[in-house]
Amino acid sequence: MAIPKRKGRMTTSSRIYDTLRQDLVNGRFEAGEKVAISSLKARYDVGLSPLREALNRLAAYGLLIQENQRGFRVPRLDRDELDDIAGMRRELEGMALERAIARGDAEWESELLAAAHRLKRADQAPESGDEWERLHGRFHRTLVAPCGSAWLLRFIEQLHDQFDRYRRLAPEAPEVRRVLDAQHGELVALALERDAQGARALMDDHIQRSYEVALGSFSRGRLTR
Amino acid sequence: MAIPKRKGRMTTSSRIYDTLRQDLVNGRFEAGEKVAISSLKARYDVGLSPLREALNRLAAYGLLIQENQRGFRVPRLDRDELDDIAGMRRELEGMALERAIARGDAEWESELLAAAHRLKRADQAPESGDEWERLHGRFHRTLVAPCGSAWLLRFIEQLHDQFDRYRRLAPEAPEVRRVLDAQHGELVALALERDAQGARALMDDHIQRSYEVALGSFSRGRLTR
DNA sequence: TTGCGATAGAAAATCGATTATATTGTCTTC
DNA sequence: GAAGACAATATAATCGATTTTCTATCGCAA
């Protein structure tokens, strides 16, 4: 068995990239805001070079907008773009889910059950929102993981990050939240039954409802920072 | 080789990004090769900072692999990955084409005809391969442009770049090339007739044949640099 | 031999300072 | 007053040098 590589191989660049990505997805920057590089330098206590490298990566990834000679901006929240992101999520995650159901093996079933269980426990422990986010992302990743297409997974990941920018700013919607949480379990059930059609339909509905929650980012949500 | 200065707001970073992207897509670097930063510095006659920023962007875009503390590598050419890329192209470009046909207006029809005509002329003038590549890319972009989804277009663009890494290394296939060239015209005809089904089917076939050409990158093509 | 540790050299990552560009504010002119 | 020119300031981009980390090689012991 191969020895697991040292996790410690991290550069300042990569660390700050991860941190900034999280902070951008979680709405810790005002949408549309100009990102003053020197203020980030102070805020995260890093040098210019690794910081700029991280910003360049984030711009290529789509979480920042880069304008030559004018630095970086946080993308605006835009209703049409949210529609686009949600629509693409439906298409791509539906596709990925069907394939995953066709290809996933017994090990996948186990991991899926585990991921769903962890998420369910987090649903009921409302104290740690960040932990819930982590497990939620992980559940959705696990669901589509064996779809067989690395590029499809990559795109889905990217869309999730974009989508979450909106969702995390939206006001809480406890009733919808309860439905969404329940759907996670139903998705697992349909996946285990290998009901691709049913699962895809449910995923579609799941994303649609999430989208409706995320739409809230345009009303009250924007102001509650 | 010096980086040509372009008009407009351009940074060294952006210039070298464009150049490197082209060079990577066109197979001017050996697949799997480790990219020695200092050799690039000499090759393109730029400083370390803008070069590293460009490399970071390219890694986030998927044309390079970044390994912490070990710099950058050109991704290997991998048969399974080519399958993946071609498959995703079929899915996404098919989807985009259907939507474009449903939404494209008269102006789109004009631009499409123009793009197809320019490409056709380039087909018959085999001297300038780079120009043909430019017009070919432009034609395919025009075809799907009014699909209505910026993210879909973004993903398609990215997949094209990935696909072309393989295609440009593959040996010439004049007979298939002739078929592919003819299909461009047929695609325009079907688009103008608003035959979404037919156009999608043809696009599927078009990508499939291109894929078969690109497969050649695994035999002789690899050596013809 | 084979494996281990030390080490010199190479390469990547980062820093501190400089240069180039954009932005802001002020003054002038019409 | 509004528009434009200019200077002052702020910020982005880049450079040259330094620090850190990897990698190849060697000597030595089992």
Coordinates of C-alpha atoms (C1' of nucleotides) in Angstrom, one line a residue:
Chain A
M1 CA 0.0 0.0 0.0
A2 CA 1.2 3.4 -1.0
I3 CA 2.1 5.7 1.8
P4 CA -0.3 8.7 1.9
K5 CA 1.5 11.8 0.8
R6 CA 2.2 14.4 3.4
K7 CA -0.7 16.7 3.7
G8 CA 1.6 19.4 4.9
R9 CA 2.6 20.3 1.4
M10 CA 0.9 23.6 1.4
T11 CA 2.0 27.0 0.1
T12 CA 0.8 30.4 1.4
S13 CA -0.8 30.8 -2.0
S14 CA -2.9 27.7 -1.6
R15 CA -3.9 28.4 1.9
I16 CA -5.0 31.9 1.1
Y17 CA -6.8 30.6 -2.0
D18 CA -8.8 28.1 0.1
T19 CA -9.6 30.8 2.7
L20 CA -10.6 33.4 0.2
R21 CA -12.8 30.9 -1.7
Q22 CA -14.6 30.1 1.4
D23 CA -15.1 33.7 2.4
L24 CA -16.3 34.6 -1.1
V25 CA -18.8 31.7 -1.2
N26 CA -20.0 32.6 2.3
G27 CA -20.6 36.2 1.3
R28 CA -18.0 37.7 3.6
F29 CA -17.4 40.3 0.9
E30 CA -20.0 42.7 -0.5
A31 CA -21.1 41.7 -3.9
G32 CA -19.8 44.1 -6.5
E33 CA -17.2 45.4 -4.1
K34 CA -13.8 46.3 -5.3
V35 CA -11.2 44.1 -3.6
A36 CA -8.4 46.3 -2.4
I37 CA -5.4 44.1 -2.5
S38 CA -3.5 45.9 0.3
S39 CA -6.5 45.6 2.6
L40 CA -6.6 41.8 2.0
K41 CA -2.9 41.7 2.7
A42 CA -3.5 43.2 6.1
R43 CA -6.7 41.2 6.7
Y44 CA -5.1 37.9 6.1
D45 CA -1.5 38.9 7.0
V46 CA 0.1 37.5 3.9
G47 CA 2.5 38.8 1.3
L48 CA 1.6 40.4 -2.0
S49 CA 2.9 37.6 -4.2
P50 CA 1.0 34.6 -2.8
L51 CA -2.1 36.8 -2.4
R52 CA -2.0 37.9 -6.0
E53 CA -1.5 34.3 -7.2
A54 CA -4.6 33.3 -5.2
L55 CA -6.6 36.1 -6.6
N56 CA -5.6 35.1 -10.1
R57 CA -6.8 31.6 -9.5
L58 CA -10.1 32.7 -8.1
A59 CA -10.7 34.9 -11.1
A60 CA -10.0 32.0 -13.4
Y61 CA -12.4 30.0 -11.3
G62 CA -15.1 32.6 -11.6
L63 CA -15.3 33.8 -8.0
L64 CA -13.7 37.1 -8.8
I65 CA -13.6 39.4 -11.8
Q66 CA -10.2 40.6 -12.9
E67 CA -9.8 43.9 -14.7
N68 CA -6.4 44.7 -16.0
Q69 CA -4.8 47.6 -14.2
R70 CA -7.8 47.8 -11.9
G71 CA -7.4 44.8 -9.8
F72 CA -10.2 42.5 -8.7
R73 CA -13.9 42.8 -8.0
V74 CA -16.4 40.6 -6.4
P75 CA -19.0 39.6 -9.0
R76 CA -22.4 41.2 -8.6
L77 CA -25.4 39.1 -7.6
D78 CA -27.6 39.0 -10.6
R79 CA -31.0 37.5 -10.9
D80 CA -30.4 36.3 -14.5
E81 CA -27.2 34.7 -13.5
L82 CA -28.8 32.9 -10.6
D83 CA -31.3 31.5 -13.1
D84 CA -28.5 30.4 -15.3
I85 CA -26.6 28.8 -12.5
A86 CA -29.7 27.0 -11.1
G87 CA -30.6 25.8 -14.6
M88 CA -27.2 24.5 -15.3
R89 CA -27.2 22.7 -12.0
R90 CA -30.4 21.0 -12.9
E91 CA -29.0 19.9 -16.2
L92 CA -25.6 18.8 -15.0
E93 CA -26.5 17.3 -11.7
G94 CA -29.4 15.4 -13.2
M95 CA -27.1 14.0 -15.8
A96 CA -24.5 13.1 -13.3
L97 CA -27.0 11.5 -10.9
E98 CA -28.4 9.3 -13.6
R99 CA -24.9 8.1 -14.5
A100 CA -23.9 7.7 -10.9
I101 CA -26.9 5.5 -10.3
A102 CA -26.0 3.4 -13.4
R103 CA -22.4 3.0 -12.4
G104 CA -22.1 3.3 -8.6
D105 CA -21.0 0.2 -6.8
A106 CA -21.7 -1.2 -3.3
E107 CA -19.0 0.9 -1.8
W108 CA -20.7 4.0 -3.1
E109 CA -24.0 2.9 -1.5
S110 CA -22.2 2.7 1.8
E111 CA -20.5 6.1 1.5
L112 CA -23.8 7.6 0.4
L113 CA -25.6 6.2 3.4
A114 CA -22.8 7.5 5.7
A115 CA -22.8 10.9 4.1
A116 CA -26.6 11.2 4.4
H117 CA -26.5 10.1 8.0
R118 CA -23.9 12.7 8.9
L119 CA -25.8 15.4 7.2
K120 CA -29.0 14.4 8.9
R121 CA -27.4 14.7 12.3
A122 CA -26.1 18.1 11.4
D123 CA -29.7 19.1 10.3
Q124 CA -30.8 18.5 13.8
A125 CA -27.9 20.3 15.4
P126 CA -28.5 23.9 14.3
E127 CA -25.5 25.3 16.2
S128 CA -22.7 24.8 13.7
G129 CA -23.7 26.2 10.3
D130 CA -20.3 25.8 8.8
E131 CA -20.2 22.1 9.7
W132 CA -23.6 21.6 8.1
E133 CA -22.4 23.4 4.9
R134 CA -19.3 21.1 4.8
L135 CA -21.4 17.9 5.2
H136 CA -24.1 19.2 2.8
G137 CA -21.5 19.8 0.1
R138 CA -19.9 16.5 0.8
F139 CA -23.3 14.7 0.5
H140 CA -24.0 16.2 -2.9
R141 CA -20.5 15.4 -4.1
T142 CA -20.8 11.8 -2.9
L143 CA -24.2 11.4 -4.7
V144 CA -22.8 12.1 -8.1
A145 CA -19.2 11.0 -7.5
P146 CA -19.3 7.7 -9.6
C147 CA -20.8 9.4 -12.6
G148 CA -17.6 8.6 -14.5
S149 CA -16.8 12.1 -15.8
A150 CA -14.2 14.2 -14.1
W151 CA -15.1 17.2 -16.1
L152 CA -18.8 16.9 -15.2
L153 CA -17.9 16.8 -11.5
R154 CA -15.6 19.8 -11.9
F155 CA -18.3 21.9 -13.5
I156 CA -20.9 20.9 -10.9
E157 CA -18.5 21.8 -8.1
Q158 CA -18.0 25.2 -9.7
L159 CA -21.7 25.8 -10.1
H160 CA -22.2 24.8 -6.4
D161 CA -19.8 27.5 -5.3
Q162 CA -21.6 30.0 -7.5
F163 CA -25.0 28.9 -6.3
D164 CA -24.0 29.1 -2.7
R165 CA -22.9 32.7 -2.9
Y166 CA -26.6 33.4 -3.4
R167 CA -28.1 30.8 -1.0
R168 CA -25.9 31.8 1.9
L169 CA -27.1 35.4 1.7
A170 CA -30.7 34.4 1.5
P171 CA -32.9 34.6 4.6
E172 CA -33.7 31.4 6.4
A173 CA -36.7 29.5 5.2
P174 CA -37.3 26.8 7.8
E175 CA -40.3 25.2 6.2
V176 CA -38.5 24.8 2.8
R177 CA -35.4 23.8 4.7
R178 CA -37.2 20.9 6.3
V179 CA -38.5 19.7 2.9
L180 CA -35.0 20.0 1.4
D181 CA -33.5 18.1 4.3
A182 CA -36.0 15.3 3.8
Q183 CA -35.2 15.2 0.1
H184 CA -31.7 14.2 0.9
G185 CA -32.9 11.0 2.5
E186 CA -35.3 10.4 -0.4
L187 CA -32.5 10.9 -2.9
V188 CA -30.5 8.2 -1.1
A189 CA -33.4 5.8 -1.1
L190 CA -34.0 6.3 -4.9
A191 CA -30.4 5.9 -5.6
L192 CA -30.2 2.7 -3.7
E193 CA -33.2 1.4 -5.6
R194 CA -31.4 2.4 -8.8
D195 CA -34.4 4.5 -9.8
A196 CA -32.6 6.9 -12.1
Q197 CA -35.7 8.5 -13.5
G198 CA -37.2 9.1 -10.1
A199 CA -33.9 10.3 -8.6
R200 CA -33.4 12.8 -11.4
A201 CA -36.9 14.1 -11.0
L202 CA -36.4 14.6 -7.3
M203 CA -33.0 16.2 -7.8
D204 CA -34.7 18.6 -10.2
D205 CA -37.2 19.5 -7.6
H206 CA -34.6 19.8 -4.9
I207 CA -32.6 22.3 -6.9
Q208 CA -35.7 24.2 -7.9
R209 CA -36.7 24.6 -4.3
S210 CA -33.1 25.6 -3.3
Y211 CA -33.3 28.1 -6.1
E212 CA -36.4 29.6 -4.7
V213 CA -34.8 29.9 -1.4
A214 CA -31.7 31.5 -3.0
L215 CA -33.9 34.0 -4.7
G216 CA -34.4 35.5 -1.2
S217 CA -30.9 36.9 -1.5
F218 CA -32.4 39.7 -3.6
S219 CA -34.8 40.9 -1.0
R220 CA -34.0 41.0 2.7
G221 CA -30.9 38.8 2.5
R222 CA -28.8 41.4 0.8
L223 CA -29.1 43.7 3.8
T224 CA -28.5 41.2 6.6
R225 CA -24.8 41.2 6.8
Chain B
M1 CA 10.4 34.8 -28.1
A2 CA 9.0 38.1 -27.1
I3 CA 5.3 38.6 -26.2
P4 CA 3.7 40.9 -28.8
K5 CA 2.2 44.0 -27.3
R6 CA -1.4 44.6 -27.9
K7 CA -3.5 47.6 -27.7
G8 CA -5.9 48.2 -24.9
R9 CA -5.5 47.7 -21.3
M10 CA -3.2 44.8 -21.1
T11 CA -0.9 43.6 -18.5
T12 CA 2.2 41.4 -18.9
S13 CA 0.3 38.8 -17.0
S14 CA -2.6 38.8 -19.4
R15 CA -0.4 38.8 -22.5
I16 CA 1.6 35.8 -21.3
Y17 CA -1.6 34.1 -20.2
D18 CA -3.0 34.3 -23.7
T19 CA 0.3 33.3 -25.3
L20 CA 0.8 30.3 -23.0
R21 CA -2.8 29.2 -23.4
Q22 CA -2.4 29.2 -27.2
D23 CA 0.9 27.3 -27.0
L24 CA -0.6 24.8 -24.6
V25 CA -3.6 24.1 -26.8
N26 CA -1.4 23.9 -29.8
G27 CA 0.8 21.3 -28.3
R28 CA 3.9 23.4 -28.2
F29 CA 4.7 21.7 -24.8
E30 CA 5.3 18.0 -24.4
A31 CA 2.3 16.4 -22.6
G32 CA 3.3 15.4 -19.1
E33 CA 6.3 17.7 -19.2
K34 CA 7.4 19.6 -16.1
V35 CA 7.2 23.3 -16.8
A36 CA 10.4 24.9 -15.6
I37 CA 9.4 28.4 -14.6
S38 CA 12.8 29.9 -15.2
S39 CA 13.0 28.4 -18.7
L40 CA 9.6 30.0 -19.5
K41 CA 10.9 33.2 -18.2
A42 CA 13.7 33.1 -20.7
R43 CA 11.6 31.7 -23.5
Y44 CA 9.0 34.5 -23.3
D45 CA 11.3 37.1 -21.8
V46 CA 9.1 38.1 -18.9
G47 CA 9.5 38.5 -15.2
L48 CA 8.7 35.9 -12.6
S49 CA 5.7 37.6 -11.1
P50 CA 3.5 38.0 -14.2
L51 CA 4.6 34.6 -15.4
R52 CA 3.6 32.9 -12.1
E53 CA 0.3 34.7 -12.2
A54 CA -0.4 33.4 -15.7
L55 CA 0.5 29.9 -14.7
N56 CA -1.8 30.1 -11.7
R57 CA -4.7 31.1 -13.9
L58 CA -3.9 28.4 -16.4
A59 CA -3.9 25.8 -13.7
A60 CA -7.3 27.0 -12.4
Y61 CA -8.5 26.8 -16.0
G62 CA -7.3 23.2 -16.4
L63 CA -4.5 23.6 -18.9
L64 CA -1.8 23.1 -16.3
I65 CA -1.4 21.0 -13.2
Q66 CA -0.2 22.8 -10.1
E67 CA 1.6 20.9 -7.4
N68 CA 2.5 22.8 -4.3
Q69 CA 6.3 23.3 -3.9
R70 CA 6.8 21.4 -7.2
G71 CA 5.7 24.0 -9.7
F72 CA 3.6 23.2 -12.8
R73 CA 3.2 20.3 -15.2
V74 CA 1.5 19.9 -18.6
P75 CA -1.4 17.4 -18.1
R76 CA -0.8 14.1 -19.7
L77 CA -2.8 13.0 -22.7
D78 CA -5.1 10.3 -21.6
R79 CA -7.4 8.2 -23.6
D80 CA -10.1 8.1 -20.9
E81 CA -9.9 11.8 -20.5
L82 CA -10.4 12.4 -24.2
D83 CA -13.5 10.2 -24.0
D84 CA -14.7 12.3 -21.2
I85 CA -14.0 15.6 -22.9
A86 CA -15.7 14.4 -26.2
G87 CA -18.7 13.1 -24.3
M88 CA -19.1 16.3 -22.4
R89 CA -18.8 18.3 -25.6
R90 CA -21.6 16.2 -27.2
E91 CA -23.8 16.8 -24.2
L92 CA -23.1 20.5 -23.7
E93 CA -22.8 21.6 -27.3
G94 CA -25.9 19.7 -28.2
M95 CA -27.8 21.4 -25.4
A96 CA -26.5 24.8 -26.3
L97 CA -27.2 24.3 -30.0
E98 CA -30.8 23.4 -29.3
R99 CA -31.3 26.4 -27.2
A100 CA -29.5 28.7 -29.7
I101 CA -31.8 27.5 -32.4
A102 CA -34.8 28.2 -30.2
R103 CA -33.5 31.7 -29.3
G104 CA -31.3 33.0 -32.0
D105 CA -32.6 36.0 -33.9
A106 CA -32.1 37.3 -37.4
E107 CA -28.8 38.9 -36.5
W108 CA -27.5 35.6 -35.4
E109 CA -28.4 34.0 -38.7
S110 CA -26.4 36.7 -40.4
E111 CA -23.4 36.2 -38.2
L112 CA -23.6 32.5 -38.6
L113 CA -23.6 32.7 -42.3
A114 CA -20.7 35.0 -42.3
A115 CA -18.7 32.9 -39.9
A116 CA -19.4 29.8 -42.0
H117 CA -18.4 31.6 -45.1
R118 CA -15.1 32.8 -43.7
L119 CA -14.4 29.3 -42.4
K120 CA -15.2 27.7 -45.8
R121 CA -12.7 30.0 -47.5
A122 CA -10.1 29.1 -45.0
D123 CA -10.9 25.4 -45.7
Q124 CA -9.8 25.9 -49.2
A125 CA -6.7 27.8 -48.4
P126 CA -4.5 25.3 -46.6
E127 CA -1.6 27.7 -46.1
S128 CA -2.5 29.3 -42.8
G129 CA -3.5 26.7 -40.2
D130 CA -3.6 29.1 -37.4
E131 CA -6.1 31.3 -39.2
W132 CA -8.2 28.3 -39.9
E133 CA -8.1 27.4 -36.2
R134 CA -9.2 30.9 -35.3
L135 CA -12.1 30.9 -37.7
H136 CA -13.1 27.3 -36.8
G137 CA -13.3 28.2 -33.1
R138 CA -15.2 31.4 -34.0
F139 CA -17.7 29.5 -36.1
H140 CA -18.5 27.0 -33.3
R141 CA -18.8 29.8 -30.8
T142 CA -21.2 31.7 -33.0
L143 CA -23.3 28.6 -33.5
V144 CA -24.1 28.3 -29.8
A145 CA -23.7 31.9 -28.8
P146 CA -27.4 32.8 -28.3
C147 CA -28.1 29.7 -26.1
G148 CA -28.8 32.1 -23.2
S149 CA -26.4 30.5 -20.7
A150 CA -23.1 32.2 -20.0
W151 CA -22.0 29.3 -17.9
L152 CA -22.8 26.8 -20.6
L153 CA -20.7 28.8 -23.0
R154 CA -17.9 29.0 -20.6
F155 CA -17.8 25.3 -20.1
I156 CA -18.0 24.6 -23.8
E157 CA -15.1 27.0 -24.4
Q158 CA -13.0 25.2 -21.8
L159 CA -13.8 21.8 -23.3
H160 CA -12.9 23.0 -26.7
D161 CA -9.5 24.0 -25.5
Q162 CA -9.0 20.7 -23.8
F163 CA -10.2 18.8 -26.9
D164 CA -8.0 20.8 -29.2
R165 CA -4.9 19.7 -27.2
Y166 CA -5.6 16.3 -28.6
R167 CA -6.9 17.2 -32.0
R168 CA -3.9 19.4 -32.9
L169 CA -1.5 16.6 -32.1
A170 CA -3.3 14.1 -34.2
P171 CA -2.2 13.3 -37.7
E172 CA -4.0 14.8 -40.6
A173 CA -7.0 12.9 -41.9
P174 CA -8.0 14.6 -45.2
E175 CA -11.1 12.5 -46.0
V176 CA -12.6 12.9 -42.5
R177 CA -11.6 16.6 -42.7
R178 CA -13.6 17.0 -45.8
V179 CA -16.7 15.5 -44.2
L180 CA -16.2 17.7 -41.1
D181 CA -15.8 20.8 -43.2
A182 CA -19.0 20.0 -45.1
Q183 CA -20.9 19.5 -41.9
H184 CA -20.2 23.0 -40.9
G185 CA -22.3 24.2 -43.8
E186 CA -25.0 21.6 -43.0
L187 CA -25.1 22.8 -39.5
V188 CA -25.8 26.3 -40.6
A189 CA -28.6 25.1 -43.0
L190 CA -30.3 23.1 -40.2
A191 CA -29.9 26.1 -37.8
L192 CA -31.5 28.4 -40.3
E193 CA -34.4 26.0 -40.8
R194 CA -34.7 25.8 -37.0
D195 CA -34.4 22.1 -37.1
A196 CA -33.2 21.7 -33.5
Q197 CA -33.4 17.9 -33.5
G198 CA -31.6 17.5 -36.8
A199 CA -28.9 20.0 -35.9
R200 CA -28.3 18.3 -32.6
A201 CA -28.0 14.9 -34.3
L202 CA -25.5 16.4 -36.8
M203 CA -23.5 18.1 -34.1
D204 CA -23.3 14.8 -32.3
D205 CA -21.9 13.2 -35.4
H206 CA -19.6 16.1 -36.0
I207 CA -18.1 15.8 -32.5
Q208 CA -17.9 12.0 -32.8
R209 CA -15.9 12.2 -36.0
S210 CA -13.7 14.9 -34.6
Y211 CA -13.1 12.7 -31.7
E212 CA -12.1 9.8 -33.9
V213 CA -9.6 12.1 -35.6
A214 CA -8.3 13.3 -32.2
L215 CA -7.8 9.7 -31.2
G216 CA -4.9 9.7 -33.6
S217 CA -2.9 11.8 -31.1
F218 CA -2.2 8.5 -29.4
S219 CA -0.4 6.9 -32.3
R220 CA 1.7 8.8 -34.7
G221 CA 0.6 12.3 -33.7
R222 CA 2.5 12.4 -30.5
L223 CA 5.7 12.4 -32.4
T224 CA 4.9 15.1 -34.9
R225 CA 5.8 18.2 -33.0
Chain C
dT1 C1' 24.2 -4.7 -2.9
dT2 C1' 20.6 -2.1 -0.3
dG3 C1' 19.1 1.4 2.5
dC4 C1' 19.8 5.5 5.2
dG5 C1' 21.2 10.1 6.3
dA6 C1' 23.7 14.1 5.1
dT7 C1' 24.5 17.6 1.8
dA8 C1' 25.1 20.5 -2.3
dG9 C1' 22.7 22.3 -5.9
dA10 C1' 18.5 23.5 -8.3
dA11 C1' 14.0 25.1 -8.3
dA12 C1' 9.9 27.1 -6.3
dA13 C1' 7.9 30.4 -3.3
dT14 C1' 8.0 34.6 -1.1
dC15 C1' 9.5 39.2 0.3
dG16 C1' 10.6 44.2 0.0
dA17 C1' 11.1 47.8 -3.1
dT18 C1' 10.3 50.0 -7.5
dT19 C1' 7.7 51.2 -11.5
dA20 C1' 3.6 52.1 -14.0
dT21 C1' -1.1 53.1 -14.2
dA22 C1' -5.4 54.8 -12.5
dT23 C1' -7.9 57.9 -9.6
dT24 C1' -8.8 62.0 -7.1
dG25 C1' -8.8 66.7 -6.4
dT26 C1' -7.6 71.3 -7.8
dC27 C1' -7.2 74.9 -10.8
dT28 C1' -8.1 77.2 -15.1
dT29 C1' -10.6 78.5 -19.0
dC30 C1' -14.6 79.2 -21.5
Chain D
dG1 C1' -20.9 76.6 -13.4
dA2 C1' -19.1 72.7 -16.7
dA3 C1' -15.2 70.8 -19.1
dG4 C1' -10.6 70.0 -19.5
dA5 C1' -5.6 70.0 -18.0
dC6 C1' -2.6 69.1 -14.6
dA7 C1' -0.6 67.6 -10.3
dA8 C1' -0.8 64.7 -6.2
dT9 C1' -2.0 60.5 -4.4
dA10 C1' -3.4 55.8 -4.2
dT11 C1' -3.3 51.4 -6.1
dA12 C1' -1.9 47.8 -9.3
dA13 C1' 1.8 45.5 -11.5
dT14 C1' 6.3 44.2 -11.8
dC15 C1' 11.2 43.5 -10.6
dG16 C1' 15.4 41.8 -8.2
dA17 C1' 16.8 39.5 -4.3
dT18 C1' 16.1 36.2 -0.5
dT19 C1' 14.2 32.3 1.7
dT20 C1' 12.3 27.9 1.7
dT21 C1' 11.7 23.4 -0.1
dC22 C1' 12.7 19.8 -3.1
dT23 C1' 15.9 16.5 -5.5
dA24 C1' 19.9 14.2 -6.9
dT25 C1' 24.1 12.4 -5.3
dC26 C1' 27.4 10.6 -2.3
dG27 C1' 29.4 8.2 1.6
dC28 C1' 28.7 4.9 4.9
dA29 C1' 26.8 1.1 7.5
dA30 C1' 24.1 -3.1 7.7

